[in-house]
Coordinates of C-alpha atoms in Angstrom, one line a residue:
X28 CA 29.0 -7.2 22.5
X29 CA 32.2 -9.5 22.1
X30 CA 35.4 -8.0 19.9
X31 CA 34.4 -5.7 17.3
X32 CA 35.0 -5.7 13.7
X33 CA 35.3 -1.7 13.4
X34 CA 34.6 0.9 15.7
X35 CA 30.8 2.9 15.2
X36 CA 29.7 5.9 15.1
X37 CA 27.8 7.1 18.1
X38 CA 24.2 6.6 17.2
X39 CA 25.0 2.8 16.3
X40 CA 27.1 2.5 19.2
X41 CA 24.0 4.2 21.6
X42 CA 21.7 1.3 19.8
X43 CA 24.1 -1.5 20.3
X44 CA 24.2 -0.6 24.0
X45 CA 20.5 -0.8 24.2
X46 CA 20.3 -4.4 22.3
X47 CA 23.4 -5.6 25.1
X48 CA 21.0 -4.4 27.7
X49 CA 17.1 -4.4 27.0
X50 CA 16.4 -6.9 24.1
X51 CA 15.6 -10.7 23.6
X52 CA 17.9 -13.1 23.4
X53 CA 17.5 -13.6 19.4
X54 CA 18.1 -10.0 18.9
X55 CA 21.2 -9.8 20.7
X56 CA 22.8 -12.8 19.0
X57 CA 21.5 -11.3 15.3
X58 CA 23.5 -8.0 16.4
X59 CA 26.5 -10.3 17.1
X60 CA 25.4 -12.0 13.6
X61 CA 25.6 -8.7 12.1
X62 CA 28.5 -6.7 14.5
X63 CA 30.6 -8.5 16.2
X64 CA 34.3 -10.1 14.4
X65 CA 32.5 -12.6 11.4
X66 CA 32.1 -15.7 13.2
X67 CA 29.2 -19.1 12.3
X68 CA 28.8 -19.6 15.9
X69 CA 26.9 -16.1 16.0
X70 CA 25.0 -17.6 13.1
X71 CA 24.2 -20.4 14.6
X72 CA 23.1 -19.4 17.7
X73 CA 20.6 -17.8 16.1
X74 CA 19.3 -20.2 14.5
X75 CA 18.9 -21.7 17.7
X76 CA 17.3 -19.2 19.4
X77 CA 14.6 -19.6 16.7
X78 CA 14.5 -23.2 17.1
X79 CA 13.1 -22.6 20.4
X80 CA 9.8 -21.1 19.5
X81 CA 9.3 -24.1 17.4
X82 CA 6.1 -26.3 17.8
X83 CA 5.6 -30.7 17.3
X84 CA 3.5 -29.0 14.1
X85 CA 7.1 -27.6 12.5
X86 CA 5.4 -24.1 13.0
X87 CA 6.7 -21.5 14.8
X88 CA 4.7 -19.3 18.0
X89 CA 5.3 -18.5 21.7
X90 CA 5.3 -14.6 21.0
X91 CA 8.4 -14.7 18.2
X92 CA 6.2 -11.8 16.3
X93 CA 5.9 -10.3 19.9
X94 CA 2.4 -8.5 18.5
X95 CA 0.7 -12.4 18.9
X96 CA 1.7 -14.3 22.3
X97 CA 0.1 -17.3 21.0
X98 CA 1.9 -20.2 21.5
X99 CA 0.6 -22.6 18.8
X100 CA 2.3 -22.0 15.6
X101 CA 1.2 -19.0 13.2
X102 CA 2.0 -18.2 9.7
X103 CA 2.8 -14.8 11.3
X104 CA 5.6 -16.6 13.3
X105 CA 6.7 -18.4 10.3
X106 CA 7.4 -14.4 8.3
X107 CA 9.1 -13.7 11.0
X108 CA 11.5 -16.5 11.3
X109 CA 12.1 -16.4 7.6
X110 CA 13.4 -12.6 7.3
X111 CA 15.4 -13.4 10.5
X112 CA 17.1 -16.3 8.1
X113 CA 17.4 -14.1 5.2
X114 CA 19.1 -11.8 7.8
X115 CA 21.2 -14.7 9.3
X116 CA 22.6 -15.5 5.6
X117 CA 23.4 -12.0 4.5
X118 CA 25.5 -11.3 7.5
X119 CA 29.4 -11.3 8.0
X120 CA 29.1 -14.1 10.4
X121 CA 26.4 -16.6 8.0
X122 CA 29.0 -16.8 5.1
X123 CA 29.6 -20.2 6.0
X124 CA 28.2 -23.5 4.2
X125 CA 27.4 -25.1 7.4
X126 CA 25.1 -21.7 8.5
X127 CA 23.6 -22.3 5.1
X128 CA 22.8 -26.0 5.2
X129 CA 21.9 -25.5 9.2
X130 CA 19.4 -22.7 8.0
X131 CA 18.0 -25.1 5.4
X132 CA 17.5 -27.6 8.0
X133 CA 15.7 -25.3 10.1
X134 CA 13.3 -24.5 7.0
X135 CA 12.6 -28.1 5.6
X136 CA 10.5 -28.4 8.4
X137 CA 8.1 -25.4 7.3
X138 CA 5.9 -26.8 4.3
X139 CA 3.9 -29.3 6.3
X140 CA 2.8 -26.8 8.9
X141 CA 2.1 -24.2 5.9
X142 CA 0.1 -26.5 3.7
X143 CA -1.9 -27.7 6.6
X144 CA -2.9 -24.2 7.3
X145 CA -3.3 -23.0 3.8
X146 CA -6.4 -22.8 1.6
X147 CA -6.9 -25.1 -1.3
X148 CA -5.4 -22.3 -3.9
X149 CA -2.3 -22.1 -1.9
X150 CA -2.9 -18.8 0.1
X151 CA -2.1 -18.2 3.8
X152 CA -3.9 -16.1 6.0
X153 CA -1.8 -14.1 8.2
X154 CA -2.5 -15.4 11.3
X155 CA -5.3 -17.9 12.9
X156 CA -8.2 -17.4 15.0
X157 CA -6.8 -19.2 17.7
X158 CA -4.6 -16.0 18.6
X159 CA -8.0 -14.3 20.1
X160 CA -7.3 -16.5 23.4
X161 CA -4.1 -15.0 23.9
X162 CA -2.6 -11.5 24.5
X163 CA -2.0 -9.7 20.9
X164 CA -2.1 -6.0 19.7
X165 CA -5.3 -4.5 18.7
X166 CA -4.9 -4.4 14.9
X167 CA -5.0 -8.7 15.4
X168 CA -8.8 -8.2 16.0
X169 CA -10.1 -11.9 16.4
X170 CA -7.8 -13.3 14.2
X171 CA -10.0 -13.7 11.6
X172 CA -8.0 -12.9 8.4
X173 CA -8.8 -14.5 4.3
X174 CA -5.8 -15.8 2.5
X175 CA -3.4 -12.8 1.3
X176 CA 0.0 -11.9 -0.1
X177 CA 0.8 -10.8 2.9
X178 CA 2.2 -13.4 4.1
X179 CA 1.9 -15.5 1.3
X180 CA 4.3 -14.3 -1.1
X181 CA 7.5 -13.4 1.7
X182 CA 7.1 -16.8 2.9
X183 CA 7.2 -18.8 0.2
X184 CA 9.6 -16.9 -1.7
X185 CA 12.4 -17.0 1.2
X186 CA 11.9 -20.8 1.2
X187 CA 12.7 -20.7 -2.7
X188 CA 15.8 -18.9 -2.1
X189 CA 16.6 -21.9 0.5
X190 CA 16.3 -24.1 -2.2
X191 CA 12.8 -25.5 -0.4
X192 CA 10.4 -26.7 -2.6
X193 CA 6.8 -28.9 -1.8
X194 CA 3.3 -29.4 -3.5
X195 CA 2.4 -26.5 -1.4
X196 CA 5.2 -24.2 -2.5
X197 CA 3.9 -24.6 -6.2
X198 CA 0.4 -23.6 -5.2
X199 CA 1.4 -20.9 -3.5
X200 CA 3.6 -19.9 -5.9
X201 CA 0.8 -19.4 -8.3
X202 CA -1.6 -18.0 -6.1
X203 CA 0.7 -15.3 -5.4
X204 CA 1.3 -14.8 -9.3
X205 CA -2.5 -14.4 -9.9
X206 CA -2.8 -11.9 -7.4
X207 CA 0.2 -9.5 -8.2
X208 CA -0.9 -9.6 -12.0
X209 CA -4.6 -7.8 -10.4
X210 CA -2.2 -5.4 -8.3
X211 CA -1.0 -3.7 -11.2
X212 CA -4.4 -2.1 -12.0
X213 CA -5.2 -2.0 -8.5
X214 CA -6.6 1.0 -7.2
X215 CA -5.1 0.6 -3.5
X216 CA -2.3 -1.4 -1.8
X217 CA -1.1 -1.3 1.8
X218 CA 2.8 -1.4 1.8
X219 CA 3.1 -4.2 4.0
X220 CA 2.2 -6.3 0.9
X221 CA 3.8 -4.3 -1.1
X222 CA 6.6 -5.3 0.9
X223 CA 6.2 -9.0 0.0
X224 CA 5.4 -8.9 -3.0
X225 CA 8.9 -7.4 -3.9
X226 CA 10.4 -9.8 -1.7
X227 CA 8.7 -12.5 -4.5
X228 CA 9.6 -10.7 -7.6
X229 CA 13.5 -10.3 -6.1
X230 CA 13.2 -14.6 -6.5
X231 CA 11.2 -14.7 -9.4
X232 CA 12.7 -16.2 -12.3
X233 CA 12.0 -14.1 -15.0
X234 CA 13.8 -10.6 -13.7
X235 CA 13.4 -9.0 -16.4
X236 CA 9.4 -9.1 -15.9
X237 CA 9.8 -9.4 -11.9
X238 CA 11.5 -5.4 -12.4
X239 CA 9.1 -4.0 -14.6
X240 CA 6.2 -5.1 -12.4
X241 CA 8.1 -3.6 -9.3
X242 CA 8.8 -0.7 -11.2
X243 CA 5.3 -0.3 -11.6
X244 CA 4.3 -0.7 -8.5
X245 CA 6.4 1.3 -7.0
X246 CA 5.3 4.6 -9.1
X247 CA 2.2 4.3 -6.8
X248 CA 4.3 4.5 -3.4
X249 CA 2.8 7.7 -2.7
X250 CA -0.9 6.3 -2.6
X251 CA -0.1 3.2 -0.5
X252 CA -1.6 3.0 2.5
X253 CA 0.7 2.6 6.2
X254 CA 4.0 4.0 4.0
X255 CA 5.1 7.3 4.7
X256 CA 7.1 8.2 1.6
X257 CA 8.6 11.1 3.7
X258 CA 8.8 11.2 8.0
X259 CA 5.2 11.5 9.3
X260 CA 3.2 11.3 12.4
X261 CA 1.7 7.5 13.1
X262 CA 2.8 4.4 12.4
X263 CA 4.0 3.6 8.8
X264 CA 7.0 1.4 6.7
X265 CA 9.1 3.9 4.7
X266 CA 11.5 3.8 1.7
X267 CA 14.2 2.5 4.5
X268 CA 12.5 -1.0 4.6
X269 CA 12.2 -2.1 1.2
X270 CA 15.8 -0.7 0.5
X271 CA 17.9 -1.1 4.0
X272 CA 21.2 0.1 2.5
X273 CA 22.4 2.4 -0.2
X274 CA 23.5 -0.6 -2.6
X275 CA 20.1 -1.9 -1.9
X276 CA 18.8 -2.8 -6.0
X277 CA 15.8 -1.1 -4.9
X278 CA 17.1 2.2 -3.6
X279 CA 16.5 3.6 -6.8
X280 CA 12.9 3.0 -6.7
X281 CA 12.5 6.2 -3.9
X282 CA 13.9 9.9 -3.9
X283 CA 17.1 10.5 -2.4
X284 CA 15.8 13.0 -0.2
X285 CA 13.2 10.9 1.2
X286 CA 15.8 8.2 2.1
X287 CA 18.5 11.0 3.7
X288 CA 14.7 12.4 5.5
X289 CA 14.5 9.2 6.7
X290 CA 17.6 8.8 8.4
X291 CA 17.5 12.2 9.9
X292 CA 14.9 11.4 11.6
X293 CA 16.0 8.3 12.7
X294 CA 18.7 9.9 14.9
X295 CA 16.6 12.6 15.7
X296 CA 14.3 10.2 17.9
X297 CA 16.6 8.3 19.3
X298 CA 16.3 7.9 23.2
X299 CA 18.3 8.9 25.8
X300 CA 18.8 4.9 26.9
X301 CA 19.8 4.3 22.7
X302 CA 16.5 2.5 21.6
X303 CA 13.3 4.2 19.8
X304 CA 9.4 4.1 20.6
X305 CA 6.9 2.4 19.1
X306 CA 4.5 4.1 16.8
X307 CA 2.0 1.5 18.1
X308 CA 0.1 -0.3 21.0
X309 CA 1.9 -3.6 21.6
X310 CA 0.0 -5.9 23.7
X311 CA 2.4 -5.4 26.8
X312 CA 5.4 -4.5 28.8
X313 CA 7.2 -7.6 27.3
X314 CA 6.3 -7.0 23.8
X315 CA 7.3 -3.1 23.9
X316 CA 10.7 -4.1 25.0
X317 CA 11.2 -7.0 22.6
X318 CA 9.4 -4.7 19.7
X319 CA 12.3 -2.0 20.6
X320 CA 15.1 -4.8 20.7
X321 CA 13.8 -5.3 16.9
X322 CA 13.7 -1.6 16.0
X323 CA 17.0 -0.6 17.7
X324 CA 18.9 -3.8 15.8
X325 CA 17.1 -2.2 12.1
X326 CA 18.2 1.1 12.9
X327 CA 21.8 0.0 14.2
X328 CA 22.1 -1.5 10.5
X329 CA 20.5 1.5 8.6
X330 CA 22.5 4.2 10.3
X331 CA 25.9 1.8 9.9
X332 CA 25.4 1.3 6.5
X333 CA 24.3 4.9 5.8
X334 CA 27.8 6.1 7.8
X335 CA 25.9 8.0 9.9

């Protein structure tokens, strides 16, 4: 990791170390994105490393969500890209009008793979059934998967905050409003689209409305299903991804003790080489280590901004 901007406490450093030796190339130039001295070139770069998991389509593959080895281009790829954008832009180094209009760039390629891939109300499915050739975790089954909000409403809301807008982005806009209005008297939700459905009500227009629905749904947190509200066994999101800092506007949504539980045991299970295990099967050798380049760079920037 090139000059520093401050020096980090021990657990960060321990993950840092493990990013500078075991992860993909994209996840070492986001930590420099996110660590090193505030520079665009760190930006940039990853941008670029994105770039290169791009298809003639303008989708994204080749293993970028490193569950799905696929090459051809999945919507799953496409998430993925977009929240490391977000991340790109709300770093030190991507403060920079040429980061933004290179990360635009980047995304104006996006609707014309999406709408080719989406139903005629606008909805994506997660992934295709062409992954079922290819190397992927077990929870990818065959591939098979209907249209959802998961990854529907992240996707198209990120390219709204890039200022992206197509025929398709308006369908899938409203598909993605008639399906959160039936989530409110829903009587389940997993948290992964929980997930993106506050990532489209942080966009939406009306936030007045876009809190009070998120308000809402969160008072069910404890029901969802894969969310741990506090530490448990198995693999589960937790109050530390929908709010990844303590300024987060949605850290209020979750106890302060479950967030502080969190953290504890996120330096609790730290490993002796500075990453963390998976609390799932990845497909492979390869995918562990890029899964733990992903996990080790999210818990560098939780225990940072916590001061632990």
């Amino acid at each position: 990791m090139p000059t520093q901007i401050t020096e980090f406490r021990a657990p960060t450093r321990r993950a840092l170390d493990f990013l500078d030796g075991h992860a993909r190339l994209l996840e070492r130039r986001l930590a420099q994105a996110w660590f090193a001295a505030p520079d665009p070139q760190h930006a940039h770069a990853v941008l670029h490393a994105l770039e290169g998991h791009r298809n003639a389509d303008g989708g994204l593959g080749h293993g970028l969500e490193a569950d799905v080895l696929a090459p051809d281009s999945q919507p799953l790829a496409v998430d993925f890209a977009l929240e490391v954008v977000e991340q790109v832009l709300q770093s030190p180094s991507g403060q920079h009008d040429s980061v933004r209009d290179h990360a635009h760039a980047f995304a104006a390629g996006l609707p014309a793979y999406l709408a080719a891939r989406a139903q005629d109300d606008g909805g994506l499915p997660i992934v295709l059934p062409t992954i079922a050739a290819y190397p992927r975790a077990e929870h990818w089954g065959d591939g098979e998967f209907p249209a959802g909000l998961n990854p529907t409403a992240s996707i198209v809301s990120r390219l709204r905050a890039l200022e992206i807008t197509s025929d398709w982005t308006t369908a899938a806009e409203q598909f993605c409003a008639r399906h959160i209005e039936t989530l409110r008297t829903a009587e389940s939700l997993d948290a992964h689209t929980a997930l993106t459905v506050f990532c489209f009500l942080d966009h939406a227009a009306e936030q007045d409305r876009a809190r009070e629905v998120a308000a809402e749904i969160a008072a069910r947190a404890a029901t969802w299903t894969s969310f741990h509200l506090y530490p448990g066994s198995g693999y589960g999101l937790g109050p530390l991804d929908f709010a990844p800092g303590p300024d987060h506007p949605r850290r209020g949504l979750f106890p302060a003790d479950a967030v502080e539980a969190h953290l504890d045991a996120i330096q609790q299970t730290q490993q002796p080489d500075g990453g963390w295990p998976l609390s799932w099967q990845p497909p492979g050798p390869a995918s562990e280590l890029a899964w733990r380049g992903v996990l080790a760079l999210r818990n560098a920037r939780l225990l940072h901004a916590f001061g632990r």
